[in-house]
Amino acid sequence: MSNAVQGPGTGPRTITTSVPARLDRLPWSRWHWMIVIGLGTVWILDGLEVTVVGNIASRLSEPGSGLAISDAQVTGLGAALYVAGACAGALFFGWLTDRFGRKKLFLVTLAVYLAATAMTALSFTAWWFFLFRFLTGFGIGGEYAAINSAIDELIPSKYRGRVDLIINGSYWLGAMGGALLSVLALNTDLLPKDIGWRLTFALGVVLGLVILLVRRHVPESPRWMFIHGKEEGAEKLLDDVEHTVEEETGRRLPEPGSSITIEQRTSVGFVEIARTLFKSYPKRAVLGFSLFIGQAFLYNAITFGFSSILVKFFDVSSGTTGYFFAVIAFGNFLGPLLLGKLFDTVGRRKMIAGTYVLSGVLLFVTAWLFAQGWLNSTTMTACWCVVLFFASAGASSAYLTVSEIFPMETRAMAIALFYAIGTAAGGISGPLVFSALTSSGVVGDAVLAFSIGAALMTAAGVVAAFLAVDAEGKSLEDIAAPLSARLAATGEGPTRPGAPAA
């Protein structure tokens, strides 16, 4: 399935391979389910982690919790360090993922997350808690780069959009579980003050260990392998997968429709990565920035002051806000679940622009209804659910977009860069903008917070309407040719080096 030609002297080898076409023509199988379970379920842990910490902050600050720390330190410095760790981890592990492979790094990043979470559960002083919150974020940030790149390279093009969206949207299943789990953890009739919050972190470790056992069986990306001089391993892996799929379906697979010729390489420098993202694909870079910034601010506009708004404006007990958050989290998960297929059928451009603009407009409407005093805690939560149903599909499509519109050799680093920018905007700029507005108790301030988030989300949708890439059903190599590509032996679509530039 591949032919190799030795370059002059001891230079790089040039090979022609049909590995991408072989991967994309596979029907859905148990092998793909293993990938989804092994790689995708970690987002549930991320959602669980973030939600639990936010909801148990008040318990950690109480006398008898076993930890001398204030509520503000948990939600302020602790949250900021988690965000800083996530940004640093994404960039650090993103570079390593492109250099050393997807599998090595998605095992390492999960191990970092598990160790740091376990150490958080053992916190005995504030500095220990802060240190391991940073390291937990460090592992999670690395997960986003390693996992999204691996998923997109292993899932057939026909299903890539919906699978990517649902996997990223599963974060909200974890958030829903975290909200409900925090209600139990705060119940002193069931658990002592100094034990309940530790057990919530310990549960994350247990779930992570189960995921790690499954993940050990997820293979390296054959796309990464053939570029990095491991084409024989890629061919052997696909031979085994194809044999398994044919036995499962009882049908012979069709011949792959195309091949690609590349010059193998071991690494890509930061200068080449930057030049590729911002010089070869400047419009796509603007698109990535817009999508991540828009969703980060919309989510902060709603979720950052979520509890404060319910408590201050609707007299909801602080001990029951977790139930409201669980409802909103469920709405967030339904969006990618029910709308995901449309990103593969209706198309990326229409669906990305539509979900961004619609969620922004609906948040404007929610802000107006709130300003008129026409909402109560239930109807406010219902409005948030509707807004986030569409926003969650849009936000998940941001991760899908940056993971598929840049060349193979820069994929993990591109995901890391845009994730870090979006996370920093949401975790640093967001709190600075929204903390005073949502906690002031003034209706006009909360309305302003909603309007800022809605405006940026709508603006990102307009950008997507003009700049989004029609990637549905296309091979990753046709969306953005690998930097290593020389020419395409057969098949359709642009496969020349650097094409298509946009």
mmCIF file of C-alpha atoms in Angstrom, residues 130-384:
data_model
loop_
_atom_site.group_PDB
_atom_site.id
_atom_site.type_symbol
_atom_site.label_atom_id
_atom_site.label_comp_id
_atom_site.label_asym_id
_atom_site.label_seq_id
_atom_site.Cartn_x
_atom_site.Cartn_y
_atom_site.Cartn_z
ATOM 1 C CA PHE A 130 -2.613 25.563 44.581
ATOM 2 C CA LEU A 131 0.393 23.600 43.289
ATOM 3 C CA PHE A 132 -1.651 20.569 42.330
ATOM 4 C CA ARG A 133 -4.491 22.622 40.886
ATOM 5 C CA PHE A 134 -1.880 24.035 38.488
ATOM 6 C CA LEU A 135 -0.560 20.548 37.668
ATOM 7 C CA THR A 136 -4.086 19.186 37.199
ATOM 8 C CA GLY A 137 -4.722 21.949 34.671
ATOM 9 C CA PHE A 138 -1.337 21.197 33.085
ATOM 10 C CA GLY A 139 -2.458 17.632 32.391
ATOM 11 C CA ILE A 140 -5.919 18.624 31.159
ATOM 12 C CA GLY A 141 -4.483 21.220 28.754
ATOM 13 C CA GLY A 142 -2.217 18.560 27.289
ATOM 14 C CA GLU A 143 -5.205 16.259 26.894
ATOM 15 C CA TYR A 144 -6.991 18.728 24.622
ATOM 16 C CA ALA A 145 -4.060 18.831 22.176
ATOM 17 C CA ALA A 146 -3.206 15.118 22.197
ATOM 18 C CA ILE A 147 -6.781 13.797 22.173
ATOM 19 C CA ASN A 148 -8.395 16.070 19.577
ATOM 20 C CA SER A 149 -5.562 15.493 17.109
ATOM 21 C CA ALA A 150 -5.740 11.707 17.579
ATOM 22 C CA ILE A 151 -9.538 11.569 17.271
ATOM 23 C CA ASP A 152 -9.679 13.552 14.051
ATOM 24 C CA GLU A 153 -6.923 11.465 12.487
ATOM 25 C CA LEU A 154 -8.531 8.122 13.393
ATOM 26 C CA ILE A 155 -12.229 8.807 12.704
ATOM 27 C CA PRO A 156 -13.476 8.464 9.076
ATOM 28 C CA SER A 157 -14.222 11.775 7.358
ATOM 29 C CA LYS A 158 -17.922 10.909 7.012
ATOM 30 C CA TYR A 159 -18.355 10.867 10.807
ATOM 31 C CA ARG A 160 -15.607 13.237 11.953
ATOM 32 C CA GLY A 161 -17.819 16.278 12.652
ATOM 33 C CA ARG A 162 -20.494 14.613 14.773
ATOM 34 C CA VAL A 163 -18.025 12.442 16.691
ATOM 35 C CA ASP A 164 -15.763 15.385 17.515
ATOM 36 C CA LEU A 165 -18.710 17.518 18.646
ATOM 37 C CA ILE A 166 -20.265 14.842 20.841
ATOM 38 C CA ILE A 167 -16.927 13.990 22.437
ATOM 39 C CA ASN A 168 -16.155 17.621 23.266
ATOM 40 C CA GLY A 169 -19.750 18.100 24.419
ATOM 41 C CA SER A 170 -19.406 15.198 26.865
ATOM 42 C CA TYR A 171 -17.625 17.693 29.130
ATOM 43 C CA TRP A 172 -21.125 18.659 30.225
ATOM 44 C CA LEU A 173 -22.001 15.152 31.339
ATOM 45 C CA GLY A 174 -19.119 15.511 33.763
ATOM 46 C CA ALA A 175 -20.317 18.981 34.751
ATOM 47 C CA MET A 176 -23.797 17.601 35.439
ATOM 48 C CA GLY A 177 -22.325 14.779 37.513
ATOM 49 C CA GLY A 178 -20.070 17.224 39.337
ATOM 50 C CA ALA A 179 -22.997 19.492 40.212
ATOM 51 C CA LEU A 180 -24.991 16.590 41.672
ATOM 52 C CA LEU A 181 -21.931 15.079 43.340
ATOM 53 C CA SER A 182 -21.181 18.377 45.063
ATOM 54 C CA VAL A 183 -24.673 18.332 46.610
ATOM 55 C CA LEU A 184 -23.796 14.991 48.222
ATOM 56 C CA ALA A 185 -20.311 16.135 49.198
ATOM 57 C CA LEU A 186 -21.768 19.166 51.017
ATOM 58 C CA ASN A 187 -24.251 17.059 52.963
ATOM 59 C CA THR A 188 -22.685 16.670 56.401
ATOM 60 C CA ASP A 189 -25.330 14.108 57.358
ATOM 61 C CA LEU A 190 -23.647 11.759 54.908
ATOM 62 C CA LEU A 191 -19.978 12.769 55.029
ATOM 63 C CA PRO A 192 -17.786 14.689 57.502
ATOM 64 C CA LYS A 193 -16.624 18.164 56.425
ATOM 65 C CA ASP A 194 -13.019 17.063 55.969
ATOM 66 C CA ILE A 195 -13.834 13.897 53.980
ATOM 67 C CA GLY A 196 -16.586 14.682 51.455
ATOM 68 C CA TRP A 197 -14.619 17.079 49.268
ATOM 69 C CA ARG A 198 -11.612 14.730 49.249
ATOM 70 C CA LEU A 199 -13.760 11.839 48.044
ATOM 71 C CA THR A 200 -14.991 13.873 45.066
ATOM 72 C CA PHE A 201 -11.404 14.223 43.857
ATOM 73 C CA ALA A 202 -10.725 10.565 44.604
ATOM 74 C CA LEU A 203 -13.693 9.562 42.444
ATOM 75 C CA GLY A 204 -12.121 11.432 39.531
ATOM 76 C CA VAL A 205 -8.947 9.396 40.018
ATOM 77 C CA VAL A 206 -10.875 6.109 39.981
ATOM 78 C CA LEU A 207 -12.720 7.031 36.788
ATOM 79 C CA GLY A 208 -9.461 8.173 35.202
ATOM 80 C CA LEU A 209 -7.767 4.867 35.980
ATOM 81 C CA VAL A 210 -10.572 3.006 34.217
ATOM 82 C CA ILE A 211 -10.147 5.268 31.166
ATOM 83 C CA LEU A 212 -6.376 4.704 31.252
ATOM 84 C CA LEU A 213 -6.895 0.920 31.056
ATOM 85 C CA VAL A 214 -9.046 1.328 27.930
ATOM 86 C CA ARG A 215 -6.728 3.951 26.425
ATOM 87 C CA ARG A 216 -3.770 1.565 26.477
ATOM 88 C CA HIS A 217 -5.428 -0.282 23.575
ATOM 89 C CA VAL A 218 -5.977 2.822 21.423
ATOM 90 C CA PRO A 219 -3.362 2.825 18.628
ATOM 91 C CA GLU A 220 -1.020 5.521 17.425
ATOM 92 C CA SER A 221 -2.347 7.652 14.572
ATOM 93 C CA PRO A 222 -1.296 5.973 11.279
ATOM 94 C CA ARG A 223 -1.253 9.459 9.737
ATOM 95 C CA TRP A 224 1.413 10.537 12.216
ATOM 96 C CA MET A 225 3.304 7.269 11.742
ATOM 97 C CA PHE A 226 3.784 7.414 7.974
ATOM 98 C CA ILE A 227 5.105 10.986 8.106
ATOM 99 C CA HIS A 228 7.570 10.127 10.884
ATOM 100 C CA GLY A 229 9.248 7.140 9.207
ATOM 101 C CA LYS A 230 6.994 4.445 10.649
ATOM 102 C CA GLU A 231 5.027 3.608 7.485
ATOM 103 C CA GLU A 232 5.448 -0.153 7.959
ATOM 104 C CA GLY A 233 3.791 0.083 11.381
ATOM 105 C CA ALA A 234 0.975 2.191 9.913
ATOM 106 C CA GLU A 235 0.378 -0.365 7.143
ATOM 107 C CA LYS A 236 0.406 -3.288 9.597
ATOM 108 C CA LEU A 237 -2.034 -1.495 11.904
ATOM 109 C CA LEU A 238 -4.456 -0.805 9.056
ATOM 110 C CA ASP A 239 -4.156 -4.358 7.719
ATOM 111 C CA ASP A 240 -5.294 -5.642 11.123
ATOM 112 C CA VAL A 241 -8.110 -3.096 11.422
ATOM 113 C CA GLU A 242 -9.392 -3.786 7.912
ATOM 114 C CA HIS A 243 -9.375 -7.547 8.545
ATOM 115 C CA THR A 244 -11.325 -7.047 11.780
ATOM 116 C CA VAL A 245 -13.869 -4.735 10.119
ATOM 117 C CA GLU A 246 -14.400 -7.122 7.194
ATOM 118 C CA GLU A 247 -15.044 -9.979 9.618
ATOM 119 C CA GLU A 248 -17.446 -7.795 11.611
ATOM 120 C CA THR A 249 -19.434 -6.610 8.563
ATOM 121 C CA GLY A 250 -19.114 -9.728 6.406
ATOM 122 C CA ARG A 251 -18.204 -7.564 3.391
ATOM 123 C CA ARG A 252 -14.984 -6.775 1.542
ATOM 124 C CA LEU A 253 -13.839 -3.181 1.802
ATOM 125 C CA PRO A 254 -13.586 -1.190 -1.438
ATOM 126 C CA GLU A 255 -10.180 -0.225 -2.741
ATOM 127 C CA PRO A 256 -8.882 3.112 -1.377
ATOM 128 C CA GLY A 257 -9.534 5.896 -3.836
ATOM 129 C CA SER A 258 -6.359 7.952 -3.550
ATOM 130 C CA SER A 259 -2.791 8.121 -2.339
ATOM 131 C CA ILE A 260 -0.441 10.866 -1.286
ATOM 132 C CA THR A 261 3.296 11.332 -1.687
ATOM 133 C CA ILE A 262 5.216 12.871 1.197
ATOM 134 C CA GLU A 263 8.783 13.457 2.295
ATOM 135 C CA GLN A 264 9.196 11.990 5.751
ATOM 136 C CA ARG A 265 10.394 14.206 8.584
ATOM 137 C CA THR A 266 10.839 13.942 12.339
ATOM 138 C CA SER A 267 9.856 17.390 13.616
ATOM 139 C CA VAL A 268 8.607 20.852 12.740
ATOM 140 C CA GLY A 269 10.128 23.942 14.361
ATOM 141 C CA PHE A 270 8.167 26.699 16.053
ATOM 142 C CA VAL A 271 9.068 29.176 13.291
ATOM 143 C CA GLU A 272 7.634 26.884 10.611
ATOM 144 C CA ILE A 273 4.512 26.263 12.694
ATOM 145 C CA ALA A 274 3.951 30.006 13.151
ATOM 146 C CA ARG A 275 4.591 30.685 9.477
ATOM 147 C CA THR A 276 2.127 27.952 8.478
ATOM 148 C CA LEU A 277 -0.662 29.130 10.783
ATOM 149 C CA PHE A 278 -0.360 32.873 10.244
ATOM 150 C CA LYS A 279 1.206 33.270 6.783
ATOM 151 C CA SER A 280 -0.064 30.293 4.792
ATOM 152 C CA TYR A 281 -3.494 30.234 6.483
ATOM 153 C CA PRO A 282 -4.170 33.750 7.859
ATOM 154 C CA LYS A 283 -7.948 33.636 7.318
ATOM 155 C CA ARG A 284 -8.178 30.303 9.089
ATOM 156 C CA ALA A 285 -6.161 31.719 11.983
ATOM 157 C CA VAL A 286 -8.614 34.628 12.283
ATOM 158 C CA LEU A 287 -11.479 32.122 12.222
ATOM 159 C CA GLY A 288 -9.913 30.075 15.030
ATOM 160 C CA PHE A 289 -9.303 33.137 17.194
ATOM 161 C CA SER A 290 -12.846 34.400 16.650
ATOM 162 C CA LEU A 291 -14.540 31.107 17.488
ATOM 163 C CA PHE A 292 -12.573 30.530 20.681
ATOM 164 C CA ILE A 293 -12.865 34.075 21.989
ATOM 165 C CA GLY A 294 -16.600 34.239 21.225
ATOM 166 C CA GLN A 295 -17.503 31.014 23.026
ATOM 167 C CA ALA A 296 -15.191 31.780 25.954
ATOM 168 C CA PHE A 297 -16.890 35.098 26.692
ATOM 169 C CA LEU A 298 -20.435 33.815 26.207
ATOM 170 C CA TYR A 299 -19.839 30.971 28.629
ATOM 171 C CA ASN A 300 -18.228 33.253 31.181
ATOM 172 C CA ALA A 301 -21.092 35.727 30.869
ATOM 173 C CA ILE A 302 -23.508 32.990 31.954
ATOM 174 C CA THR A 303 -21.607 30.514 34.083
ATOM 175 C CA PHE A 304 -19.245 32.828 35.972
ATOM 176 C CA GLY A 305 -22.083 34.591 37.772
ATOM 177 C CA PHE A 306 -24.542 31.700 37.600
ATOM 178 C CA SER A 307 -24.860 31.081 41.350
ATOM 179 C CA SER A 308 -24.689 34.773 42.280
ATOM 180 C CA ILE A 309 -27.553 35.659 39.928
ATOM 181 C CA LEU A 310 -29.784 32.883 41.236
ATOM 182 C CA VAL A 311 -29.054 33.768 44.857
ATOM 183 C CA LYS A 312 -29.138 37.575 44.593
ATOM 184 C CA PHE A 313 -32.031 38.059 42.168
ATOM 185 C CA PHE A 314 -34.227 35.014 42.728
ATOM 186 C CA ASP A 315 -33.552 34.107 46.401
ATOM 187 C CA VAL A 316 -32.386 30.588 45.553
ATOM 188 C CA SER A 317 -30.563 28.849 48.399
ATOM 189 C CA SER A 318 -26.828 28.543 47.740
ATOM 190 C CA GLY A 319 -27.041 24.877 48.721
ATOM 191 C CA THR A 320 -29.422 24.071 45.864
ATOM 192 C CA THR A 321 -27.816 25.933 42.954
ATOM 193 C CA GLY A 322 -26.149 22.647 41.977
ATOM 194 C CA TYR A 323 -29.522 21.302 40.846
ATOM 195 C CA PHE A 324 -30.043 24.279 38.526
ATOM 196 C CA PHE A 325 -26.531 23.876 37.144
ATOM 197 C CA ALA A 326 -27.170 20.187 36.453
ATOM 198 C CA VAL A 327 -30.166 21.155 34.303
ATOM 199 C CA ILE A 328 -28.084 23.681 32.345
ATOM 200 C CA ALA A 329 -25.279 21.138 31.908
ATOM 201 C CA PHE A 330 -27.752 18.634 30.470
ATOM 202 C CA GLY A 331 -28.908 21.243 27.928
ATOM 203 C CA ASN A 332 -25.269 21.814 26.996
ATOM 204 C CA PHE A 333 -24.757 18.125 26.273
ATOM 205 C CA LEU A 334 -27.943 17.791 24.221
ATOM 206 C CA GLY A 335 -26.758 20.463 21.765
ATOM 207 C CA PRO A 336 -23.775 18.551 20.288
ATOM 208 C CA LEU A 337 -25.627 15.242 20.662
ATOM 209 C CA LEU A 338 -28.665 16.298 18.623
ATOM 210 C CA LEU A 339 -27.079 18.805 16.250
ATOM 211 C CA GLY A 340 -23.737 17.051 15.634
ATOM 212 C CA LYS A 341 -24.848 15.085 12.569
ATOM 213 C CA LEU A 342 -25.921 18.309 10.839
ATOM 214 C CA PHE A 343 -22.307 19.529 10.838
ATOM 215 C CA ASP A 344 -21.550 16.576 8.521
ATOM 216 C CA THR A 345 -24.683 16.861 6.377
ATOM 217 C CA VAL A 346 -25.852 20.484 6.270
ATOM 218 C CA GLY A 347 -22.219 21.558 6.419
ATOM 219 C CA ARG A 348 -19.642 23.228 8.637
ATOM 220 C CA ARG A 349 -20.077 26.828 7.475
ATOM 221 C CA LYS A 350 -23.873 26.972 7.867
ATOM 222 C CA MET A 351 -23.928 25.134 11.192
ATOM 223 C CA ILE A 352 -20.998 26.931 12.829
ATOM 224 C CA ALA A 353 -22.279 30.369 11.819
ATOM 225 C CA GLY A 354 -25.859 29.418 12.666
ATOM 226 C CA THR A 355 -25.191 28.071 16.162
ATOM 227 C CA TYR A 356 -22.948 31.011 17.064
ATOM 228 C CA VAL A 357 -25.320 33.706 15.810
ATOM 229 C CA LEU A 358 -28.460 32.028 17.168
ATOM 230 C CA SER A 359 -27.016 31.507 20.655
ATOM 231 C CA GLY A 360 -25.828 35.132 20.715
ATOM 232 C CA VAL A 361 -29.235 36.481 19.655
ATOM 233 C CA LEU A 362 -31.022 34.265 22.180
ATOM 234 C CA LEU A 363 -28.772 35.557 24.956
ATOM 235 C CA PHE A 364 -29.644 39.126 23.931
ATOM 236 C CA VAL A 365 -33.331 38.158 24.240
ATOM 237 C CA THR A 366 -32.683 36.576 27.660
ATOM 238 C CA ALA A 367 -30.937 39.769 28.813
ATOM 239 C CA TRP A 368 -33.932 41.854 27.691
ATOM 240 C CA LEU A 369 -36.444 39.573 29.450
ATOM 241 C CA PHE A 370 -34.332 39.685 32.611
ATOM 242 C CA ALA A 371 -34.129 43.482 32.457
ATOM 243 C CA GLN A 372 -37.929 43.668 32.214
ATOM 244 C CA GLY A 373 -38.279 41.545 35.360
ATOM 245 C CA TRP A 374 -40.276 38.870 33.543
ATOM 246 C CA LEU A 375 -38.150 35.890 34.612
ATOM 247 C CA ASN A 376 -37.971 33.761 37.752
ATOM 248 C CA SER A 377 -35.363 31.155 38.702
ATOM 249 C CA THR A 378 -37.072 28.445 36.640
ATOM 250 C CA THR A 379 -37.680 30.465 33.484
ATOM 251 C CA MET A 380 -34.219 32.029 33.714
ATOM 252 C CA THR A 381 -32.695 28.559 33.848
ATOM 253 C CA ALA A 382 -34.881 27.508 30.899
ATOM 254 C CA CYS A 383 -33.614 30.482 28.880
ATOM 255 C CA TRP A 384 -30.018 29.641 29.710
#
